[in-house]
Coordinates of C-alpha atoms and ligand atoms in Angstrom, one line a residue:
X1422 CA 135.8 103.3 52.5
X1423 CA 134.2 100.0 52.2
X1424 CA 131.8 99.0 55.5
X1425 CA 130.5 95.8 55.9
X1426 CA 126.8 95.9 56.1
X1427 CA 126.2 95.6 60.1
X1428 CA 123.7 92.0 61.2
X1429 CA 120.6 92.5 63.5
X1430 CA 120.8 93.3 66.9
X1431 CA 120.8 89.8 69.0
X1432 CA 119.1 91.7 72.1
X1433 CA 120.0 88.1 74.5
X1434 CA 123.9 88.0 74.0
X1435 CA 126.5 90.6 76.0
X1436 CA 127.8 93.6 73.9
X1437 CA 131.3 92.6 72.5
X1438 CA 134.2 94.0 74.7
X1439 CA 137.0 93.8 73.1
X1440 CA 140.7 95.9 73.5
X1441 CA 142.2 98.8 72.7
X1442 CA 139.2 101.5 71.4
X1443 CA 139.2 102.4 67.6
X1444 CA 136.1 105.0 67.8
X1445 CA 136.9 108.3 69.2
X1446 CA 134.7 111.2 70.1
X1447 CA 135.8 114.6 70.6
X1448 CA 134.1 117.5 71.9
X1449 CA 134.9 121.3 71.2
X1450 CA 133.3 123.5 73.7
X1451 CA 132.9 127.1 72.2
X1452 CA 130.5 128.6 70.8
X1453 CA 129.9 132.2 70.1
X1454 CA 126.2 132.2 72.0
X1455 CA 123.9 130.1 72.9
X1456 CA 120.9 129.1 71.0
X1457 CA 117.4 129.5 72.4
X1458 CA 116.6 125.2 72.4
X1459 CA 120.7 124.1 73.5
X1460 CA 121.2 122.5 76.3
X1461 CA 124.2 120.7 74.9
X1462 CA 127.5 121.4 77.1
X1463 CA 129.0 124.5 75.3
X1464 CA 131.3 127.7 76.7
X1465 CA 129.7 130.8 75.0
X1466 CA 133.3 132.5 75.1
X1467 CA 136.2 133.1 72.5
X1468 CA 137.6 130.2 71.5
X1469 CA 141.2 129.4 72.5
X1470 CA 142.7 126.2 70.9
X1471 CA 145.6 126.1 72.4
X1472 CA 143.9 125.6 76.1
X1473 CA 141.4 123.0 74.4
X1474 CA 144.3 121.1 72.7
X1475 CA 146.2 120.6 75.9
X1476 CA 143.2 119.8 77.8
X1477 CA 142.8 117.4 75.5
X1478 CA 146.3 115.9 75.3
X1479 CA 146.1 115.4 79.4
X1480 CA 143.4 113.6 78.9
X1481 CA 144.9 110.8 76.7
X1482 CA 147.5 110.7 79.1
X1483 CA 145.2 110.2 82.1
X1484 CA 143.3 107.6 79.6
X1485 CA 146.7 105.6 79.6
X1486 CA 147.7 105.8 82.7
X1487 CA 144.7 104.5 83.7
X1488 CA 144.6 101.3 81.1
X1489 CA 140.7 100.8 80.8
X1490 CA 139.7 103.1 77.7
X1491 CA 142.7 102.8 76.0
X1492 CA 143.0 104.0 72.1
X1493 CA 144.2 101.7 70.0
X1494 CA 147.2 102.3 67.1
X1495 CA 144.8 102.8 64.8
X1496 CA 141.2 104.6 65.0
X1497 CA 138.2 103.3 62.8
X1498 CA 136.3 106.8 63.5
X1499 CA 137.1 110.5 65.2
X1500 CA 134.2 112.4 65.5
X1501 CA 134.6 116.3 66.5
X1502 CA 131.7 117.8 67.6
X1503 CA 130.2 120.2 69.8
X1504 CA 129.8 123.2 70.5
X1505 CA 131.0 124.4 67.6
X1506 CA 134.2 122.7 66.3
X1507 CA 134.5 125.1 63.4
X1508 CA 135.3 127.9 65.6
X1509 CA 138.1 126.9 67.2
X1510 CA 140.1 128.4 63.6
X1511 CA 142.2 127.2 60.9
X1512 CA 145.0 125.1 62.7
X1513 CA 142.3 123.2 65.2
X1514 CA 142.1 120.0 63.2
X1515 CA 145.8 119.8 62.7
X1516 CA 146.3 120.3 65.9
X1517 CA 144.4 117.9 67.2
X1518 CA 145.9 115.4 64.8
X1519 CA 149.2 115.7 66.7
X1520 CA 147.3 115.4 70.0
X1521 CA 145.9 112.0 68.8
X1522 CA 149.2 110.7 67.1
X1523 CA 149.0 110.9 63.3
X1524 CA 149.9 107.1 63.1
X1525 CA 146.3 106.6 64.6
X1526 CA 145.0 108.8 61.7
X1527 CA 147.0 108.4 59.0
X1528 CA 145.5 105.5 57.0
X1529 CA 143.2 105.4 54.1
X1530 CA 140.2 103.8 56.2
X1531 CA 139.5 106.2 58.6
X1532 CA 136.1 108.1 58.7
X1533 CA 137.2 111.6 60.3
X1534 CA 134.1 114.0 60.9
X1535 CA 133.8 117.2 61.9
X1536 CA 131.0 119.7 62.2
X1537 CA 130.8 123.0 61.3
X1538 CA 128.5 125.8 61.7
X1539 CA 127.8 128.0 58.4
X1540 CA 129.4 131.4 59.7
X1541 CA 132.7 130.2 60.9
X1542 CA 133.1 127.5 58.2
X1543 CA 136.1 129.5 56.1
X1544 CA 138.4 128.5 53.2
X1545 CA 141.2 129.2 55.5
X1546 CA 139.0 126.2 57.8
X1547 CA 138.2 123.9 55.0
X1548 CA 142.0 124.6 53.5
X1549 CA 143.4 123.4 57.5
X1550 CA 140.4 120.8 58.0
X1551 CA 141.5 118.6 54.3
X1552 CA 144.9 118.8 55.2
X1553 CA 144.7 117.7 58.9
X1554 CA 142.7 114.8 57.0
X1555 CA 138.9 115.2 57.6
X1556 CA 137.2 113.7 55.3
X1557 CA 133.5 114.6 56.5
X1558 CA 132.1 117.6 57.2
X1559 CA 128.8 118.1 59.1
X1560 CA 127.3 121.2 58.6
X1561 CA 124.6 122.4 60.9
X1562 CA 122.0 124.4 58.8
X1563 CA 119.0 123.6 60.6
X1564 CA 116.8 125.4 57.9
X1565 CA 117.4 128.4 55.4
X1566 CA 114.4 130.3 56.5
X1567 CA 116.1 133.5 58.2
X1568 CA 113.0 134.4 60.8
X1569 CA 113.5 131.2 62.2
X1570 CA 117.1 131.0 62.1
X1571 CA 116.8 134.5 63.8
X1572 CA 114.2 132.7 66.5
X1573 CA 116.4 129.9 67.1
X1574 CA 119.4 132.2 67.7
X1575 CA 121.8 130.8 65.3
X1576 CA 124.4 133.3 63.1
X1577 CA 124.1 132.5 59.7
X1578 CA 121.9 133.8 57.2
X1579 CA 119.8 131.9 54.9
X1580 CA 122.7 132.2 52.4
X1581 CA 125.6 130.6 54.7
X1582 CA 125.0 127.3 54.3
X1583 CA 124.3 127.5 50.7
X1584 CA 128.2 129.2 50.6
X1585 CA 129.4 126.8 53.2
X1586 CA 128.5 124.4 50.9
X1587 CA 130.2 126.0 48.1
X1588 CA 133.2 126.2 50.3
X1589 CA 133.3 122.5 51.3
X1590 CA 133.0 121.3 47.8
X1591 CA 135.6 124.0 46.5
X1592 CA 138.2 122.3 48.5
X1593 CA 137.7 118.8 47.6
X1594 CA 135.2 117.6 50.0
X1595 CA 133.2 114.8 49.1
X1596 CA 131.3 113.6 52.0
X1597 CA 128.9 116.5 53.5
X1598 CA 125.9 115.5 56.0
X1599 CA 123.7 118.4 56.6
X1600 CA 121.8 119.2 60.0
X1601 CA 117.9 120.0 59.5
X1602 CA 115.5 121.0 62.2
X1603 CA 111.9 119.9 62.1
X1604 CA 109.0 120.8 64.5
X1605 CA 109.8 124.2 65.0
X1606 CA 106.8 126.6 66.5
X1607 CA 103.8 127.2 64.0
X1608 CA 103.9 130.7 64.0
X1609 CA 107.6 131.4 62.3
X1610 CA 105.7 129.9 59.1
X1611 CA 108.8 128.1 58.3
X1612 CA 108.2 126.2 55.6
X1613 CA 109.5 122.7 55.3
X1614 CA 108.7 121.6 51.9
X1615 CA 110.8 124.8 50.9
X1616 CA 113.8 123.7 53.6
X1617 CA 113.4 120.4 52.3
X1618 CA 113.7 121.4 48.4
X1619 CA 116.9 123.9 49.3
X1620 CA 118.8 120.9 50.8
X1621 CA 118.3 118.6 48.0
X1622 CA 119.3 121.3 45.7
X1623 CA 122.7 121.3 47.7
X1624 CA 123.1 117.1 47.0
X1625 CA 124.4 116.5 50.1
X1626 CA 125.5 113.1 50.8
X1627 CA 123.9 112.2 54.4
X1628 CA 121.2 114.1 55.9
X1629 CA 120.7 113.8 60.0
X1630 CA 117.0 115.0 60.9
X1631 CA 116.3 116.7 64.8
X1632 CA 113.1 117.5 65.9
X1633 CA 112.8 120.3 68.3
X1634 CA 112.5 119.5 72.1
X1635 CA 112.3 122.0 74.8
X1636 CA 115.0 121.1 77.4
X1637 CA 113.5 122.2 80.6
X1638 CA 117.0 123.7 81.1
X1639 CA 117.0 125.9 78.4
X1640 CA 115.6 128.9 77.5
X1641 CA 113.0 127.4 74.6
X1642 CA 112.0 125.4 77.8
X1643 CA 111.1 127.8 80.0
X1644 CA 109.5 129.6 77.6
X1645 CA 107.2 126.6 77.0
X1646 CA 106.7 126.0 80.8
X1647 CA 105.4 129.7 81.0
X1648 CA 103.3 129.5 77.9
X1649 CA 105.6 131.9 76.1
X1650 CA 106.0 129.8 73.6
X1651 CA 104.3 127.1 72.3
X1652 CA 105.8 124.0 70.2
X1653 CA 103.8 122.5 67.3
X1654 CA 101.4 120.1 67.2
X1655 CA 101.5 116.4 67.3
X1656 CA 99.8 116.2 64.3
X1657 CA 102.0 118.9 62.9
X1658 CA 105.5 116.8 63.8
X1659 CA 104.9 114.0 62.3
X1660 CA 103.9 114.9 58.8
X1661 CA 107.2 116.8 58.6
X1662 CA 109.4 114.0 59.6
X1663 CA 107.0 111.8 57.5
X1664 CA 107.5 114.3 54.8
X1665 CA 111.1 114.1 54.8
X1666 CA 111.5 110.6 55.4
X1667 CA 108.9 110.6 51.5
X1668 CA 111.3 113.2 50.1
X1669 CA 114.2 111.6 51.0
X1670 CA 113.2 108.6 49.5
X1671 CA 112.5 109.7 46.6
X1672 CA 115.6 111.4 45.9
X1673 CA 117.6 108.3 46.6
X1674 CA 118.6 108.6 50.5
X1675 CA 118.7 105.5 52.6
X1676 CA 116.6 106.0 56.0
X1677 CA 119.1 103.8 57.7
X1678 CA 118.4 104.9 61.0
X1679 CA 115.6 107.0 63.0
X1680 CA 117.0 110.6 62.4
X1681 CA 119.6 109.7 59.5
X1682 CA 119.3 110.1 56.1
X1683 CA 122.6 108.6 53.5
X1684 CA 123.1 108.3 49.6
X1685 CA 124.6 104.0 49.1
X1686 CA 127.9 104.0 51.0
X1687 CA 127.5 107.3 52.6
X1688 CA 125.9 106.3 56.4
X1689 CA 128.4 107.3 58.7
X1690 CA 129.9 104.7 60.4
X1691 CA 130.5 106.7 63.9
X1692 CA 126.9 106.6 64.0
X1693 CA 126.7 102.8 63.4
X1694 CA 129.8 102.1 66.0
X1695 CA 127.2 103.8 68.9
X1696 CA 124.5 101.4 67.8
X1697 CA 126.0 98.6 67.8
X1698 CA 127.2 98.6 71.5
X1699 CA 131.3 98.3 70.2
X1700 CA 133.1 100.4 73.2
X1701 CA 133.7 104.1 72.5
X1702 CA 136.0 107.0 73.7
X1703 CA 134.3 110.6 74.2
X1704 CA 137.2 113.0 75.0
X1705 CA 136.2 116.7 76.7
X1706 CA 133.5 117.7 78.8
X1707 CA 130.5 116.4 79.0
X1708 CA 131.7 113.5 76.5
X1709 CA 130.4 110.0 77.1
X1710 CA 132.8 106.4 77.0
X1711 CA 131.5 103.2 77.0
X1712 CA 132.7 99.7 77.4
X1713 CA 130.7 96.8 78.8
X1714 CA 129.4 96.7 81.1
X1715 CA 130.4 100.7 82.4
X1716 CA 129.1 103.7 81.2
X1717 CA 130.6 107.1 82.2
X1718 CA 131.2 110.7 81.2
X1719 CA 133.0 113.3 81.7
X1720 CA 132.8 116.8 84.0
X1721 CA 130.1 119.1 82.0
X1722 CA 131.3 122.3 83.2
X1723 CA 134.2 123.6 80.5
X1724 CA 136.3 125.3 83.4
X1725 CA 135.9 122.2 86.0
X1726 CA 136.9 119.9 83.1
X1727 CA 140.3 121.5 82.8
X1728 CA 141.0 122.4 86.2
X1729 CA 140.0 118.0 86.0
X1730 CA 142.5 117.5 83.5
X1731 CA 145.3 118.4 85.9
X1732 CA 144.2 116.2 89.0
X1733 CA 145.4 112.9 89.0
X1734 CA 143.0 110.7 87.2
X1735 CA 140.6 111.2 83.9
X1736 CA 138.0 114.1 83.9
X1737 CA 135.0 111.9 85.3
X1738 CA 132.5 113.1 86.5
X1739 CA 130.5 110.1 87.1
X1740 CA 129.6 106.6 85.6
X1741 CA 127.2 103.4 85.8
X1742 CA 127.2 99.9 85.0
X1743 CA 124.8 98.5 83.3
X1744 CA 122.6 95.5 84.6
X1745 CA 121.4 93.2 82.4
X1746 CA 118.3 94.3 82.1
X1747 CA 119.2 97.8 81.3
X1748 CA 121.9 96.2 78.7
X1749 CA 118.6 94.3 77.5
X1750 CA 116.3 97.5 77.4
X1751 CA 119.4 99.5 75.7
X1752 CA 119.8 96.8 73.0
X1753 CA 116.1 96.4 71.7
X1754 CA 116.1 100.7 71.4
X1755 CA 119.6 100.5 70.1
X1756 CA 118.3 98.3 67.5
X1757 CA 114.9 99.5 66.6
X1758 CA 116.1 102.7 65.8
X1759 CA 118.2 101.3 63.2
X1760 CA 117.5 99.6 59.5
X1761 CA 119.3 97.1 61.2
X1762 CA 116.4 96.2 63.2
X1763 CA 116.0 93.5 66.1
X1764 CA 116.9 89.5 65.5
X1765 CA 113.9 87.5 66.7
X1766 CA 116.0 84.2 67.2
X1767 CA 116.1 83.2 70.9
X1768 CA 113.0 85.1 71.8
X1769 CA 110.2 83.9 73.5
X1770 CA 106.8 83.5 71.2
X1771 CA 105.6 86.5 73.5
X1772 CA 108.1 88.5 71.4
X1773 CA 107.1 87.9 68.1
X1774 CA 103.6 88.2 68.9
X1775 CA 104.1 91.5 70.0
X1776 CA 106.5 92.2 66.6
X1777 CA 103.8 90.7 64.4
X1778 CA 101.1 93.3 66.4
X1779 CA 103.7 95.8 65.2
X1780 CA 103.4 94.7 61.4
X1781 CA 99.3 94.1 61.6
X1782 CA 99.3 98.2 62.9
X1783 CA 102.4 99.3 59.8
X1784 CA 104.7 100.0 62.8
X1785 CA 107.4 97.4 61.7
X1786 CA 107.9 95.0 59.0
X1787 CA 109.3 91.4 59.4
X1788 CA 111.8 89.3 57.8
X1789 CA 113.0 86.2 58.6
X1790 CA 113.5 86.4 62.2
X1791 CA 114.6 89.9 61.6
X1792 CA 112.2 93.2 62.8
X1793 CA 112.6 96.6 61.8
X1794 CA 110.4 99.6 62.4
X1795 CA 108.6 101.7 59.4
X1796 CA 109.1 105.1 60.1
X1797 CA 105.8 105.4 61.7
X1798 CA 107.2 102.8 63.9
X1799 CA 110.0 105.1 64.1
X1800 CA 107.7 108.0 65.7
X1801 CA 106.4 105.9 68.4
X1802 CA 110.0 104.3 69.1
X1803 CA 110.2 104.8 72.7
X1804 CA 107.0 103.5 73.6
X1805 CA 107.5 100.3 71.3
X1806 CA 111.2 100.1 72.9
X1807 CA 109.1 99.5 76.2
X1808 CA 106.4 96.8 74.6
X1809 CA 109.2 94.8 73.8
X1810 CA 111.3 95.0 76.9
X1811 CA 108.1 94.1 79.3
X1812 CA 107.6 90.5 76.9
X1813 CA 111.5 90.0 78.0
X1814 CA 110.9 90.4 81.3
X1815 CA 111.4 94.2 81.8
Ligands
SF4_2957 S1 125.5 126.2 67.8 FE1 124.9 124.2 68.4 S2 126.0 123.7 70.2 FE2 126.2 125.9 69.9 S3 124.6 126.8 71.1 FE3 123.7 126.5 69.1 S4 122.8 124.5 69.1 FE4 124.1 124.6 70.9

């Protein structure tokens, strides 16, 4: 798969809008319970494909119907994830490559993900999975320390993803990103450098990064609200991401974005297609579709989503259109959190007075008229994301 390399972001010129929608997400809704920090939009119940297939399927036909987020014949990207997309069993992915219409699939170009959690990652699953025609898999390890796998509430041991790896590779699988959790609470004694040294080990080909957050809707959160739980330091956060970001490096991984880690020709271009603010499809609940200027999403609730899927019109549980100066806002984060960075042609001399502050303090680093963040910049994104937007008028 050849991908051209992607320009800077031009923050003052619309997102491009144009036809039928090559990237697709998909989300799978099971999972077999929930972990102590997740407060993504998961069923803890027994998977059944079948119901989430035809779900699915009268969701594309609402999508048609309907004529705005339209798939094209072809798809540049499918993304499964979830919940957890692995434990929907053997026959999911072929199934849902009949729900989406081979012909949209069936050509050398496509980047087809789908993640995977350790324990329900099978041969029987990676056998189904190549044949369907994913060619990435993105297993969520999180860290091989069992205590805090144990804390976190997840199922495998510190040997599953080592043999989930072994799996994947075993049946001709040459694209694996691995999931890594930094930040977690001082006192499991996790230790990074280890987590960090087992991962390499495995030679994966893209590594994503998360650092914990407590959700205030989720256990970890409450938990932290009634000083059950404590997370870690500032200080403590950002020499692990720092560390990784140095390890990483060394071992020949391209920090092309905030949180993602790839080996040359190995960043995943899903992630690139919701960067660059190209319109998007999210099928299932909770999923999010863009096309400019309208954001939506779908119902959150798994049960409310189907019983959605038979009414008249798409799952939707609400959207918003974007202003320009969220747009604007939206576009300078979208691009500083990228190696892409933000294009400083157009911009008032405020703005690159405020990017060369950046560079004076090692937060970003300039070229041309191009600006990208360090990843020191990268740790204080949000608030530099707000810098810029007030010299634009925010
Ligand atoms: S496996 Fe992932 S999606 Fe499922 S509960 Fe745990 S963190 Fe959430």
């Amino acid at each position: 798969m050849k991908r051209s390399a992607s320009p800077a972001v031009r923050i003052l010129e619309p997102p491009p809008n144009p036809g039928a929608i090559r990237w697709v997400y998909v989300h799978a809704p099971y999972c077999a319970r929930r972990c102590f920090y997740c407060d993504f939009a998961v069923k803890v119940a027994a998977a059944d494909c079948d119901v989430w297939l035809d779900a699915l399927r009268a969701e594309i036909r609402a999508l048609e119907k309907e004529g705005v987020f339209v798939l094209d014949d072809a798809l540049d990207t499918l993304y499964v994830g979830g919940g957890t997309p692995s434990l929907l069993g053997a026959e999911a992915m072929e199934g849902l490559l009949i729900v989406i219409g081979e012909e949209r699939l069936r050509h050398s170009e496509v980047e087809w993900t789908a993640e995977a959690n350790p324990e329900s990652f099978t041969r029987e699953v990676a056998k189904s999975w190549r044949r369907a025609g994913v060619n990435r898999v993105s297993l969520g390890i999180q860290t091989f320390h069992a205590p805090s796998l144990q804390w976190m509430g997840l199922l495998h041991g510190a040997d599953g993803a080592r043999s989930a790896v072994r799996i994947a590779r075993g049946e001709g699988f040459t694209n694996l990103s691995v999931d890594l959790i930094f930040g977690l609470p001082a006192h499991l004694e996790r230790n990074w450098t280890r987590d960090l040294d087992e991962t390499l080990s495995l030679e994966p080909e893209h590594v994503s990064l998360y650092g914990l957050s407590a959700e205030s809707a989720t256990p970890l959160g409450l938990a932290v609200a009634e000083d059950r739980e404590a997370l870690p330091s500032e200080e403590q956060y950002e020499q692990e991401y720092l560390l990784a970001v140095d390890r990483l490096a060394e071992a020949g991984y391209e920090a092309y974005a905030v949180s993602n880690f790839a080996r040359p020709g190995f960043a995943s271009w899903h992630n690139s297609v919701y960067w660059s603010g190209e319109p998007y499809v999210g099928l299932g609940n909770g999923a999010h579709s863009y096309r400019h200027p309208v954001r939506r999403w779908n119902t959150r609730d798994w049960d409310a989503y189907r019983a959605g899927t038979e009414g008249p019109g798409p799952p939707v549980d609400d959207e918003e259109e974007l202003d320009v100066g969220k747009v604007r806002l939206e576009r300078i984060w979208l691009g500083l959190r990228t190696r892409r960075g933000i294009s400083l042609r157009d911009l008032p001399s405020s703005a690159r007075d405020r990017a060369a502050r950046w560079e004076e303090s090692a937060l970003a680093v300039a070229e041309g008229n191009v600006v990208r963040l360090t990843p020191r910049g990268w740790l204080v994104m949000d608030r530099l994301t707000v810098e810029m937007d007030a010299e634009l008028g925010g």
